[in-house]
Each structure stands twice: as C-alpha cells, then as structure tokens.
Amino acid sequence: MTRTAVVNDYQHPQPGASSTLTLDERVSQEILKNGIKRPKGYTVSYHSNPEVEKMHFGPKHPMKPWRLTLTNKIVLAYGMHEAMDVYVPRAASFLEMTEYHKEDYVQFLSWVTPKIKLDMETSNVIPYNMGDDCPVFDGLYDYCSLYSGASLDAARKLTNNQSDIAINWSGGLHHAKKAEASGFCYINDIVLAILQLLLYHPRVLYIDLDVHHGDGVEQAFWSTDRVMTLSLHKFDKANFFPGTGGSDDTGPKNGANPGAHHSLNVPLHDGIDDESYVQLFKDVVGPCISTYQPTAIVIQCGGDSLGGDRLGCFNINIRAHGACVDYTKKLGLPLLVLGGGGYTPRNVARLWAHETSVCLGTDLHPSLPTHTPFIEHFAPDKSLYPELSQTGRYDNKNSGKYLRDIVTSIREQLRYVQGSPSVQLQYLPPDLGAVRDEVEREIQEEREAKDLGRRRKERGAGTRGEYAH
C-alpha cells in the first residue's frame, strides 16, 4: 500500500468533526450565541469526576450513572465550562466517609463483591440492606468514594471562599442511612458535605426537590437546630417509597430537643403542575429564610420530579424545576447544588444542563448544539426544553386549598423556631479538611518510601527501572 493510500484511508476518531479546531470553533459560536460568560460578582465551580460515569448498577436497574455523561456533554457543547471553575475532585477517603457512617458499614462496602454477595444470598445473610434496590456491583466502593469526594470538594470550595455556587451532579444521594444503604444510595454525600459546611456556617438550610422524601438527610440532623431540612415530595405512606415525610413529621416530639420543628415536609399528591409547584416553593422557602436565617444552602435537584420520569408522578417541566433553583440562587447565600434521583437519563441531563445555566445566569438556546455527542438520544425534537408535562400525564390531585393548607402548616411550624439558634455551646464536627491533608501526607510518604526502596535496589548491577513494577 502506498503512502497516499494510508493517508486517504484514515478516518478522524471523532465522528462529525473534521478536526478538533472545528469543534472548538463550534463551541465558541455557541458561547457567543448564548452570551455565556463568567458571572459578575460571584464564582461558580463545577465538580465532576468522569470515573463515576463508568459505573453500572445492572441492565434492569433504573439508576444510570451514564446520565452524568449526557449532562456533561451538553454542558461542554454549549461552552458553559468556559464560565466556571472546573474541578476533577479526588475520591473521598475511608476516614472522611466515616465522619458520618459506621466504620463496619464502610468497611463492608470496601470489600464486598458481586460474588461475595452471591455467597451471602446462599446463606440467607445479606447485611446492610443490600439487595435489588441497592445492588452490589463491580466498583461499588469506588463509586461511593468518587461521588462523595466531589460533594466534599464542592463544600470546601464554598467554605474557602473559592466559590459562591458549587455544583456536583453526581451527588445528592439522600436516602443512605448511617449504617445501611437505601433507595439506590450507599453513602450520604449530602450529610458529609453539610458537616463540612457546619465547620464554618452556624446554620445550613437543606432543600430537597426529589420526588422522593429526603429521609436520610432528615434523619441525620433530626436532633439539631443547626440544620433545617425542607423536602417537597410525593407522599403516600403505604404505596410510595420511602413512606415518610408527612406534614406532621417536623422533628423530635419533645419540644426541648433542639431539632424540634426543624424538619419541614411538603407532602404532595400526584400530578402537581409548573405554576402550582413554583409558587408553593416560593411560599415555603421564603418564610424559612426569613425565620431561620441560614448562612448557607444545600439544594438537592432530583430529576425524578420531572414529568415523564420512569419512577416519578409529577407534571413538572424543566424550566419550572429550574425556577426553584433560580429563586434559591437569588437569595445570595453560599449555595451547594447537587443531583439526586432521575430515571429518564435524557431528561435528567437536560434538566441539570439547564440548571447549570441558571447558576451562571445564562439563557440557553432551546435547540441542542448540533455537535452535542449522543444527540440522537434527544430525538425527535433534539431540544433542551421538551414538553414533559404531557408525557404520561397524571391528573393533578393537589387542590388549591390543599396547597394553601400546606403553606399554613409550614408557617405554623416556623412559629416555634425561636429565631436563629446560637451555636456557641454546640458541638462542631472535626475538620474534614485536616483529615484530608493528613491522608494526602500519608499517601505522599508511602510513595516516597517506595521510591527510596526502589532507588536503593537499583544502585546495584542492572538497568535503571527494572524494579519499578
């Protein structure tokens, strides 16, 4: 074969693009068309480790980490990365994850494999609530440590004043308990991140937009007044997971407990629509802010509250969901933005890409850029904003009176919150930053020790590097 034939047979590895430069030019055009630029007066950071995207729960499991790939591809196609500080965070260490979780549980996650679990099933012993909802898959511990590390990194950027809004779409796994998995969640990265924020902030407001109740976070901070949890979710105690989060679940019943009245729930019925949802959100969040006076906010943006979700039952569109994030952002407090549920991957990706633009204060063109990878997954419309409220639409069973009663109930609970709590005598969790530094020093010392030993061996006869592997 001649040299010319070799050149002619070559195909560029990136289909649809004749060169990398051409792709860069297309992204630059999108940046100009959408007016994407760094926000004035505040900084947005984006925390994403591509290794999380490779994890697989199993072919029939509704949780698809691949939705993060779709999200990141849309963010990059619009050029939003140019307006943010983008970080590839390290995995959380064992010590960092045990700041909340039981050591034996985290140790179990670190060594269990699908084969070991199969042996346990044979013996009818399956600990820590592992099963169909929370399967054991290859790379489970890495998955947990990666998404948790991203949330911790985002929280640290906020406490270090390196960021004002920090985003981690791989986080938001709000069902995980202190010593067991639950609802597709293994490590509760939200709790770990809030513990980090509490080192510097006296009060944190946690807002949960997932269609399922944020029970794991509520449980973790049940007895403290330094965290107020507010969850808007579908509630049916007998027929909808997790069956908690009724309007009377407001914290410990003993009024002397600091956590009393600091767990607020907005139980909804099927089919709530855009207008009702956004107005309800403003009507309950506003009083929480004015009464509790948080100094930082964490918002979980579960995409299963969208219309047409595989496991959801609301009629909410992407822009309405994003309007709640926008309202929260405009409060001007340090803001940690996390992912969560969402089981129709293409719509989850659309949502989180849109809410990234909300954080940047940018209005995106509704047509997805033609150079978006995997754009065929967004057919037939290939739009960022499809009409989801008509997809498998549920009848709206939330009457105006019912929603007004919820607002009245929330405000009544807030009457018992005696202003912003004092934290002078409160317990402060240990500094996870110090733990991180200690772990990194240990890793560096181990590397140096290995290098020293290898160099000593190589002083003898032979070629340099023969002991490197």
Short mmCIF file of C-alpha atoms in Angstrom, two decimals:
data_model
loop_
_atom_site.label_atom_id
_atom_site.label_comp_id
_atom_site.label_asym_id
_atom_site.label_seq_id
_atom_site.Cartn_x
_atom_site.Cartn_y
_atom_site.Cartn_z
CA MET A 1 0.00 0.00 0.00
CA THR A 2 1.37 3.43 -0.91
CA ARG A 3 1.81 6.32 1.49
CA THR A 4 -1.03 8.19 -0.20
CA ALA A 5 -3.46 5.32 0.37
CA VAL A 6 -2.64 5.22 4.06
CA VAL A 7 -3.45 8.90 4.36
CA ASN A 8 -6.69 8.58 2.38
CA ASP A 9 -7.95 5.61 4.43
CA TYR A 10 -7.52 7.47 7.74
CA GLN A 11 -10.73 8.50 9.47
CA HIS A 12 -10.84 11.09 12.22
CA PRO A 13 -11.71 9.40 15.57
CA GLN A 14 -14.40 11.97 16.34
CA PRO A 15 -17.38 11.38 14.02
CA GLY A 16 -18.98 14.52 12.65
CA ALA A 17 -15.93 16.72 13.12
CA SER A 18 -13.16 17.18 10.58
CA SER A 19 -10.74 18.46 13.23
CA THR A 20 -10.50 19.37 16.87
CA LEU A 21 -10.20 23.00 15.89
CA THR A 22 -13.52 22.85 14.06
CA LEU A 23 -15.20 21.51 17.19
CA ASP A 24 -13.61 24.30 19.24
CA GLU A 25 -14.93 26.82 16.75
CA ARG A 26 -18.43 25.41 17.05
CA VAL A 27 -18.31 25.63 20.83
CA SER A 28 -17.05 29.20 20.55
CA GLN A 29 -20.00 30.01 18.33
CA GLU A 30 -22.39 28.58 20.93
CA ILE A 31 -20.72 30.67 23.63
CA LEU A 32 -21.30 33.82 21.58
CA LYS A 33 -24.84 32.86 20.54
CA ASN A 34 -25.94 32.15 24.11
CA GLY A 35 -24.00 35.01 25.71
CA ILE A 36 -22.16 32.63 28.02
CA LYS A 37 -19.63 34.39 30.19
CA ARG A 38 -18.34 34.30 33.72
CA PRO A 39 -20.91 35.74 36.13
CA LYS A 40 -20.19 39.16 37.58
CA GLY A 41 -19.90 39.33 41.34
CA TYR A 42 -19.84 35.62 42.08
CA THR A 43 -17.99 32.44 41.12
CA VAL A 44 -19.48 29.11 40.02
CA SER A 45 -17.48 25.88 40.36
CA TYR A 46 -18.25 22.58 38.64
CA HIS A 47 -17.10 19.34 40.26
CA SER A 48 -17.07 16.27 38.05
CA ASN A 49 -15.01 13.09 38.03
CA PRO A 50 -15.51 11.13 34.78
CA GLU A 51 -14.80 7.83 36.55
CA VAL A 52 -18.26 8.00 38.17
CA GLU A 53 -19.91 7.87 34.75
CA LYS A 54 -18.47 4.42 34.03
CA MET A 55 -20.30 2.68 36.89
CA HIS A 56 -23.17 0.32 36.10
CA PHE A 57 -25.87 -0.84 38.53
CA GLY A 58 -27.06 -3.55 36.16
CA PRO A 59 -29.08 -3.73 32.92
CA LYS A 60 -32.50 -3.66 34.59
CA HIS A 61 -31.73 -1.16 37.35
CA PRO A 62 -33.29 2.30 36.88
CA MET A 63 -30.24 4.17 38.22
CA LYS A 64 -27.99 5.00 35.27
CA PRO A 65 -24.78 6.91 36.10
CA TRP A 66 -24.46 7.37 32.34
CA ARG A 67 -26.90 10.28 32.71
CA LEU A 68 -23.88 12.21 34.02
CA THR A 69 -22.12 11.64 30.70
CA LEU A 70 -25.08 13.12 28.85
CA THR A 71 -25.20 16.07 31.25
CA ASN A 72 -21.52 16.88 30.86
CA LYS A 73 -21.68 16.56 27.08
CA ILE A 74 -24.47 19.16 26.91
CA VAL A 75 -22.63 21.49 29.31
CA LEU A 76 -19.50 21.23 27.16
CA ALA A 77 -21.37 21.56 23.86
CA TYR A 78 -22.87 24.89 24.94
CA GLY A 79 -19.48 26.01 26.23
CA MET A 80 -20.65 26.57 29.79
CA HIS A 81 -17.38 25.17 31.13
CA GLU A 82 -15.72 28.39 29.97
CA ALA A 83 -17.75 30.35 32.53
CA MET A 84 -16.97 28.14 35.54
CA ASP A 85 -14.05 26.83 37.55
CA VAL A 86 -14.00 23.14 36.62
CA TYR A 87 -12.50 20.61 39.05
CA VAL A 88 -11.85 16.88 38.83
CA PRO A 89 -12.12 16.01 42.54
CA ARG A 90 -10.35 13.14 44.24
CA ALA A 91 -12.22 10.29 45.87
CA ALA A 92 -13.28 10.62 49.49
CA SER A 93 -11.12 8.67 51.93
CA PHE A 94 -12.35 5.99 54.31
CA LEU A 95 -11.89 8.42 57.22
CA GLU A 96 -13.92 11.11 55.50
CA MET A 97 -16.83 8.77 54.84
CA THR A 98 -16.81 7.53 58.43
CA GLU A 99 -17.29 11.07 59.72
CA TYR A 100 -20.97 10.10 59.48
CA HIS A 101 -21.24 6.45 58.51
CA LYS A 102 -20.42 3.48 60.74
CA GLU A 103 -16.94 2.08 60.19
CA ASP A 104 -18.12 -1.52 59.80
CA TYR A 105 -20.59 -0.45 57.10
CA VAL A 106 -17.98 1.47 55.09
CA GLN A 107 -15.55 -1.43 55.51
CA PHE A 108 -18.21 -3.77 54.12
CA LEU A 109 -18.61 -1.53 51.06
CA SER A 110 -14.84 -1.58 50.58
CA TRP A 111 -14.53 -5.38 50.25
CA VAL A 112 -17.88 -6.75 49.13
CA THR A 113 -18.09 -8.01 45.54
CA PRO A 114 -20.92 -9.49 43.47
CA LYS A 115 -19.52 -13.00 44.11
CA ILE A 116 -19.33 -12.45 47.88
CA LYS A 117 -22.90 -11.17 47.86
CA LEU A 118 -23.99 -14.26 45.92
CA ASP A 119 -22.45 -16.43 48.62
CA MET A 120 -24.31 -14.39 51.25
CA GLU A 121 -27.59 -14.93 49.42
CA THR A 122 -26.99 -18.67 49.53
CA SER A 123 -26.61 -18.39 53.32
CA ASN A 124 -29.64 -16.08 53.58
CA VAL A 125 -27.44 -13.41 55.17
CA ILE A 126 -27.44 -10.07 53.30
CA PRO A 127 -26.37 -7.26 55.64
CA TYR A 128 -26.78 -3.51 55.42
CA ASN A 129 -29.96 -3.61 53.30
CA MET A 130 -28.13 -4.63 50.13
CA GLY A 131 -30.48 -6.12 47.56
CA ASP A 132 -32.34 -5.35 44.35
CA ASP A 133 -32.64 -1.61 45.07
CA CYS A 134 -29.06 -1.36 46.30
CA PRO A 135 -27.13 -3.98 44.35
CA VAL A 136 -23.50 -4.92 44.79
CA PHE A 137 -21.68 -4.20 41.54
CA ASP A 138 -18.06 -4.07 40.47
CA GLY A 139 -16.52 -0.80 41.59
CA LEU A 140 -19.16 -0.06 44.24
CA TYR A 141 -16.73 1.37 46.79
CA ASP A 142 -15.01 3.49 44.15
CA TYR A 143 -18.40 4.81 43.06
CA CYS A 144 -19.31 5.80 46.63
CA SER A 145 -15.97 7.46 47.33
CA LEU A 146 -15.96 9.34 44.00
CA TYR A 147 -19.38 10.98 44.26
CA SER A 148 -18.83 11.69 47.96
CA GLY A 149 -15.42 13.20 47.24
CA ALA A 150 -16.98 15.52 44.68
CA SER A 151 -19.55 16.82 47.20
CA LEU A 152 -16.86 17.32 49.85
CA ASP A 153 -14.69 19.16 47.35
CA ALA A 154 -17.60 21.40 46.38
CA ALA A 155 -18.37 22.15 50.04
CA ARG A 156 -14.73 23.03 50.71
CA LYS A 157 -14.67 25.44 47.78
CA LEU A 158 -17.59 27.23 49.43
CA THR A 159 -16.03 27.35 52.89
CA ASN A 160 -12.69 28.51 51.44
CA ASN A 161 -14.43 31.32 49.56
CA GLN A 162 -13.14 29.91 46.29
CA SER A 163 -16.69 29.56 45.04
CA ASP A 164 -20.12 31.04 45.71
CA ILE A 165 -22.12 28.34 43.91
CA ALA A 166 -20.65 24.83 43.74
CA ILE A 167 -22.21 22.12 41.55
CA ASN A 168 -21.87 18.33 41.80
CA TRP A 169 -24.43 16.48 39.70
CA SER A 170 -23.07 13.08 40.76
CA GLY A 171 -24.06 13.77 44.38
CA GLY A 172 -27.39 14.15 46.13
CA LEU A 173 -27.88 10.54 47.27
CA HIS A 174 -30.23 11.43 50.06
CA HIS A 175 -31.62 8.05 51.20
CA ALA A 176 -28.42 6.49 52.57
CA LYS A 177 -28.51 5.91 56.32
CA LYS A 178 -25.74 5.87 58.89
CA ALA A 179 -25.28 2.09 58.74
CA GLU A 180 -27.16 0.88 55.68
CA ALA A 181 -27.92 1.51 52.04
CA SER A 182 -31.36 2.62 50.92
CA GLY A 183 -33.13 3.67 47.75
CA PHE A 184 -30.18 3.33 45.32
CA CYS A 185 -28.00 5.27 47.79
CA TYR A 186 -25.00 3.90 49.71
CA ILE A 187 -23.03 6.84 51.17
CA ASN A 188 -24.90 10.02 52.07
CA ASP A 189 -22.70 12.62 50.44
CA ILE A 190 -25.17 15.34 51.39
CA VAL A 191 -24.67 14.73 55.09
CA LEU A 192 -20.89 14.67 54.66
CA ALA A 193 -20.98 17.97 52.76
CA ILE A 194 -23.24 19.63 55.33
CA LEU A 195 -20.92 18.52 58.14
CA GLN A 196 -18.14 20.26 56.24
CA LEU A 197 -20.21 23.43 55.90
CA LEU A 198 -21.05 23.39 59.61
CA LEU A 199 -17.39 23.90 60.42
CA TYR A 200 -17.78 27.47 59.15
CA HIS A 201 -21.52 28.14 59.00
CA PRO A 202 -23.73 28.29 62.09
CA ARG A 203 -26.90 27.34 60.18
CA VAL A 204 -27.49 25.40 56.96
CA LEU A 205 -30.80 25.09 55.13
CA TYR A 206 -31.22 21.87 53.14
CA ILE A 207 -33.83 21.86 50.35
CA ASP A 208 -34.86 18.65 48.58
CA LEU A 209 -36.63 18.73 45.18
CA ASP A 210 -36.57 14.97 44.57
CA VAL A 211 -39.94 13.29 44.09
CA HIS A 212 -38.96 11.01 46.99
CA HIS A 213 -38.67 12.23 50.57
CA GLY A 214 -35.14 13.16 51.69
CA ASP A 215 -35.35 10.83 54.64
CA GLY A 216 -31.65 10.08 55.07
CA VAL A 217 -30.65 13.72 55.46
CA GLU A 218 -33.62 14.46 57.72
CA GLN A 219 -32.70 11.52 59.94
CA ALA A 220 -29.04 12.55 60.19
CA PHE A 221 -29.89 16.03 61.51
CA TRP A 222 -33.08 15.11 63.37
CA SER A 223 -31.86 16.37 66.75
CA THR A 224 -30.02 19.56 65.87
CA ASP A 225 -31.14 23.11 65.25
CA ARG A 226 -28.09 23.89 63.13
CA VAL A 227 -29.62 22.27 60.06
CA MET A 228 -33.15 22.83 58.84
CA THR A 229 -34.39 20.28 56.28
CA LEU A 230 -37.17 21.10 53.83
CA SER A 231 -38.39 18.37 51.48
CA LEU A 232 -41.02 18.70 48.73
CA HIS A 233 -42.07 15.22 47.63
CA LYS A 234 -44.80 12.77 46.74
CA PHE A 235 -46.23 11.24 49.91
CA ASP A 236 -48.15 8.00 50.20
CA LYS A 237 -47.18 6.15 53.33
CA ALA A 238 -48.32 2.75 52.07
CA ASN A 239 -47.50 2.86 48.37
CA PHE A 240 -44.64 5.24 47.61
CA PHE A 241 -41.03 4.94 48.78
CA PRO A 242 -39.87 5.69 51.43
CA GLY A 243 -43.29 6.27 53.01
CA THR A 244 -42.04 9.05 55.29
CA GLY A 245 -42.27 12.82 55.21
CA GLY A 246 -45.83 13.56 56.25
CA SER A 247 -46.81 17.07 57.26
CA ASP A 248 -46.69 16.08 60.94
CA ASP A 249 -43.08 14.86 60.66
CA THR A 250 -41.43 18.01 61.96
CA GLY A 251 -38.63 16.73 64.16
CA PRO A 252 -38.50 15.28 67.67
CA LYS A 253 -41.81 15.43 69.52
CA ASN A 254 -40.08 16.65 72.68
CA GLY A 255 -40.09 20.43 72.34
CA ALA A 256 -36.95 20.65 74.47
CA ASN A 257 -34.96 18.81 71.80
CA PRO A 258 -33.03 21.36 69.69
CA GLY A 259 -34.18 19.68 66.48
CA ALA A 260 -37.88 20.08 67.21
CA HIS A 261 -39.68 21.86 64.33
CA HIS A 262 -36.53 21.92 62.19
CA SER A 263 -37.60 19.10 59.84
CA LEU A 264 -40.17 20.52 57.46
CA ASN A 265 -42.05 18.44 54.91
CA VAL A 266 -44.25 19.32 51.96
CA PRO A 267 -46.19 16.12 51.13
CA LEU A 268 -47.70 16.26 47.65
CA HIS A 269 -50.11 14.15 45.64
CA ASP A 270 -49.76 13.04 42.04
CA GLY A 271 -49.71 15.46 39.13
CA ILE A 272 -48.64 18.83 40.53
CA ASP A 273 -48.00 21.27 37.67
CA ASP A 274 -45.47 24.01 36.96
CA GLU A 275 -47.36 27.02 38.27
CA SER A 276 -48.50 25.36 41.48
CA TYR A 277 -45.08 23.88 42.21
CA VAL A 278 -43.06 27.05 41.72
CA GLN A 279 -45.49 29.17 43.73
CA LEU A 280 -45.57 26.61 46.52
CA PHE A 281 -41.77 26.51 46.57
CA LYS A 282 -41.55 30.28 46.99
CA ASP A 283 -44.31 30.33 49.59
CA VAL A 284 -42.49 27.85 51.86
CA VAL A 285 -38.84 28.70 51.21
CA GLY A 286 -39.33 32.44 51.75
CA PRO A 287 -40.58 32.09 55.36
CA CYS A 288 -37.86 29.51 56.12
CA ILE A 289 -35.20 32.00 55.06
CA SER A 290 -36.64 34.93 56.99
CA THR A 291 -37.23 32.89 60.16
CA TYR A 292 -34.26 30.53 60.27
CA GLN A 293 -31.72 32.90 58.68
CA PRO A 294 -29.38 30.25 57.24
CA THR A 295 -25.85 31.23 56.30
CA ALA A 296 -25.54 28.56 53.58
CA ILE A 297 -27.95 26.47 51.49
CA VAL A 298 -27.71 22.97 50.04
CA ILE A 299 -30.26 22.11 47.34
CA GLN A 300 -30.83 18.59 46.00
CA CYS A 301 -32.16 18.76 42.43
CA GLY A 302 -33.55 15.27 41.90
CA GLY A 303 -34.77 14.96 38.32
CA ASP A 304 -37.45 12.37 39.09
CA SER A 305 -39.84 15.20 39.92
CA LEU A 306 -39.98 15.99 36.18
CA GLY A 307 -42.94 14.90 34.10
CA GLY A 308 -42.45 11.61 32.31
CA ASP A 309 -39.88 10.23 34.73
CA ARG A 310 -39.69 6.47 34.92
CA LEU A 311 -40.35 6.48 38.69
CA GLY A 312 -41.99 9.88 39.14
CA CYS A 313 -45.58 11.11 39.17
CA PHE A 314 -45.45 14.90 38.77
CA ASN A 315 -46.17 17.07 35.71
CA ILE A 316 -43.25 19.48 36.05
CA ASN A 317 -41.24 20.87 33.14
CA ILE A 318 -37.54 21.65 33.10
CA ARG A 319 -37.90 25.43 33.31
CA ALA A 320 -40.22 25.20 36.34
CA HIS A 321 -37.79 22.94 38.18
CA GLY A 322 -35.02 25.37 37.30
CA ALA A 323 -37.08 28.30 38.54
CA CYS A 324 -36.80 26.88 42.06
CA VAL A 325 -33.01 26.78 41.73
CA ASP A 326 -33.04 30.32 40.37
CA TYR A 327 -35.10 31.57 43.31
CA THR A 328 -32.68 29.90 45.72
CA LYS A 329 -29.65 31.29 43.90
CA LYS A 330 -31.00 34.85 44.07
CA LEU A 331 -31.07 34.67 47.87
CA GLY A 332 -27.35 35.39 47.61
CA LEU A 333 -26.13 32.79 50.11
CA PRO A 334 -23.34 30.24 49.55
CA LEU A 335 -25.05 27.50 47.58
CA LEU A 336 -24.20 23.83 47.08
CA VAL A 337 -26.13 22.35 44.14
CA LEU A 338 -26.42 18.55 43.96
CA GLY A 339 -28.04 15.96 41.74
CA GLY A 340 -30.13 13.11 43.05
CA GLY A 341 -32.86 10.93 41.55
CA GLY A 342 -33.95 10.93 37.94
CA TYR A 343 -34.54 7.83 35.87
CA THR A 344 -35.15 9.04 32.34
CA PRO A 345 -31.50 9.87 31.56
CA ARG A 346 -32.05 12.20 28.58
CA ASN A 347 -34.43 14.40 30.60
CA VAL A 348 -32.22 14.39 33.69
CA ALA A 349 -29.31 15.55 31.51
CA ARG A 350 -31.43 18.31 30.00
CA LEU A 351 -32.52 19.43 33.47
CA TRP A 352 -29.06 19.57 35.02
CA ALA A 353 -27.57 21.31 31.99
CA HIS A 354 -30.35 23.91 32.24
CA GLU A 355 -29.81 24.36 35.97
CA THR A 356 -26.10 24.80 35.35
CA SER A 357 -27.04 27.69 33.06
CA VAL A 358 -29.35 29.03 35.79
CA CYS A 359 -26.41 29.12 38.19
CA LEU A 360 -24.44 31.05 35.55
CA GLY A 361 -27.32 33.45 34.88
CA THR A 362 -27.45 32.45 31.21
CA ASP A 363 -30.46 31.77 28.96
CA LEU A 364 -29.68 28.92 26.59
CA HIS A 365 -30.98 28.50 23.06
CA PRO A 366 -33.59 25.69 23.18
CA SER A 367 -32.12 23.72 20.29
CA LEU A 368 -29.27 21.48 21.41
CA PRO A 369 -26.00 22.28 19.61
CA THR A 370 -25.65 20.04 16.56
CA HIS A 371 -22.20 18.93 17.73
CA THR A 372 -23.55 17.56 21.02
CA PRO A 373 -22.28 13.97 21.39
CA PHE A 374 -25.06 11.35 21.56
CA ILE A 375 -27.54 13.90 20.25
CA GLU A 376 -29.59 11.06 18.77
CA HIS A 377 -30.66 10.21 22.34
CA PHE A 378 -32.59 13.50 22.41
CA ALA A 379 -34.61 12.77 19.26
CA PRO A 380 -37.01 13.55 17.77
CA ASP A 381 -37.01 17.21 18.83
CA LYS A 382 -33.35 17.45 19.95
CA SER A 383 -34.45 20.26 22.23
CA LEU A 384 -33.27 21.26 25.68
CA TYR A 385 -36.86 22.00 26.70
CA PRO A 386 -39.31 19.33 25.50
CA GLU A 387 -42.85 19.44 26.80
CA LEU A 388 -42.62 16.94 29.65
CA SER A 389 -45.84 17.80 31.45
CA GLN A 390 -47.83 15.92 28.80
CA THR A 391 -45.63 12.81 28.86
CA GLY A 392 -47.57 10.14 30.74
CA ARG A 393 -49.50 12.95 32.38
CA TYR A 394 -51.00 12.41 35.83
CA ASP A 395 -54.19 14.11 36.95
CA ASN A 396 -53.34 16.93 39.34
CA LYS A 397 -54.69 15.82 42.70
CA ASN A 398 -53.32 18.84 44.56
CA SER A 399 -56.19 21.25 45.03
CA GLY A 400 -55.61 24.94 45.69
CA LYS A 401 -56.96 24.51 49.20
CA TYR A 402 -54.65 21.60 49.90
CA LEU A 403 -51.60 23.60 48.83
CA ARG A 404 -52.69 26.62 50.88
CA ASP A 405 -53.10 24.36 53.91
CA ILE A 406 -49.52 23.11 53.43
CA VAL A 407 -48.19 26.67 53.40
CA THR A 408 -50.19 27.47 56.53
CA SER A 409 -48.83 24.35 58.25
CA ILE A 410 -45.21 25.24 57.39
CA ARG A 411 -45.62 28.77 58.70
CA GLU A 412 -47.23 27.43 61.85
CA GLN A 413 -44.21 25.18 62.44
CA LEU A 414 -41.85 28.08 61.89
CA ARG A 415 -43.54 29.96 64.72
CA TYR A 416 -41.87 27.51 67.09
CA VAL A 417 -38.41 28.30 65.70
CA GLN A 418 -37.17 30.96 68.06
CA GLY A 419 -35.06 32.90 65.59
CA SER A 420 -31.62 31.80 64.50
CA PRO A 421 -30.05 29.39 67.01
CA SER A 422 -26.94 30.17 68.98
CA VAL A 423 -24.04 27.84 68.27
CA GLN A 424 -21.57 28.85 70.98
CA LEU A 425 -22.13 25.69 73.02
CA GLN A 426 -22.92 23.41 70.09
CA TYR A 427 -20.71 20.51 69.07
CA LEU A 428 -18.61 21.20 66.00
CA PRO A 429 -17.65 18.19 63.88
CA PRO A 430 -13.94 17.58 63.27
CA ASP A 431 -12.34 19.39 60.36
CA LEU A 432 -12.59 17.13 57.32
CA GLY A 433 -10.04 19.36 55.64
CA ALA A 434 -7.48 18.39 58.26
CA VAL A 435 -8.34 14.74 57.76
CA ARG A 436 -7.87 15.18 54.02
CA ASP A 437 -4.47 16.80 54.50
CA GLU A 438 -3.37 14.00 56.83
CA VAL A 439 -4.45 11.33 54.33
CA GLU A 440 -2.66 13.09 51.49
CA ARG A 441 0.52 13.36 53.59
CA GLU A 442 0.36 9.63 54.34
CA ILE A 443 -0.07 8.83 50.64
CA GLN A 444 2.89 11.03 49.76
CA GLU A 445 5.05 9.43 52.44
CA GLU A 446 4.17 5.96 51.15
CA ARG A 447 5.13 6.96 47.62
CA GLU A 448 8.41 8.45 48.78
CA ALA A 449 9.22 5.32 50.80
CA LYS A 450 8.56 3.11 47.78
CA ASP A 451 10.69 5.32 45.56
CA LEU A 452 13.52 5.27 48.12
CA GLY A 453 13.44 1.48 48.33
CA ARG A 454 13.45 1.13 44.56
CA ARG A 455 16.40 3.52 44.20
CA ARG A 456 18.39 1.56 46.82
CA LYS A 457 17.84 -1.66 44.87
CA GLU A 458 18.85 -0.03 41.62
CA ARG A 459 22.23 1.05 42.99
CA GLY A 460 23.45 -2.47 42.24
CA ALA A 461 24.09 -4.08 38.87
CA GLY A 462 21.35 -3.96 36.23
CA THR A 463 19.43 -1.34 34.32
CA ARG A 464 17.61 1.56 35.93
CA GLY A 465 13.89 0.94 36.33
CA GLU A 466 13.99 -2.86 36.41
CA TYR A 467 12.36 -2.86 39.86
CA ALA A 468 9.72 -0.27 39.01
CA HIS A 469 6.88 -2.76 38.56
#
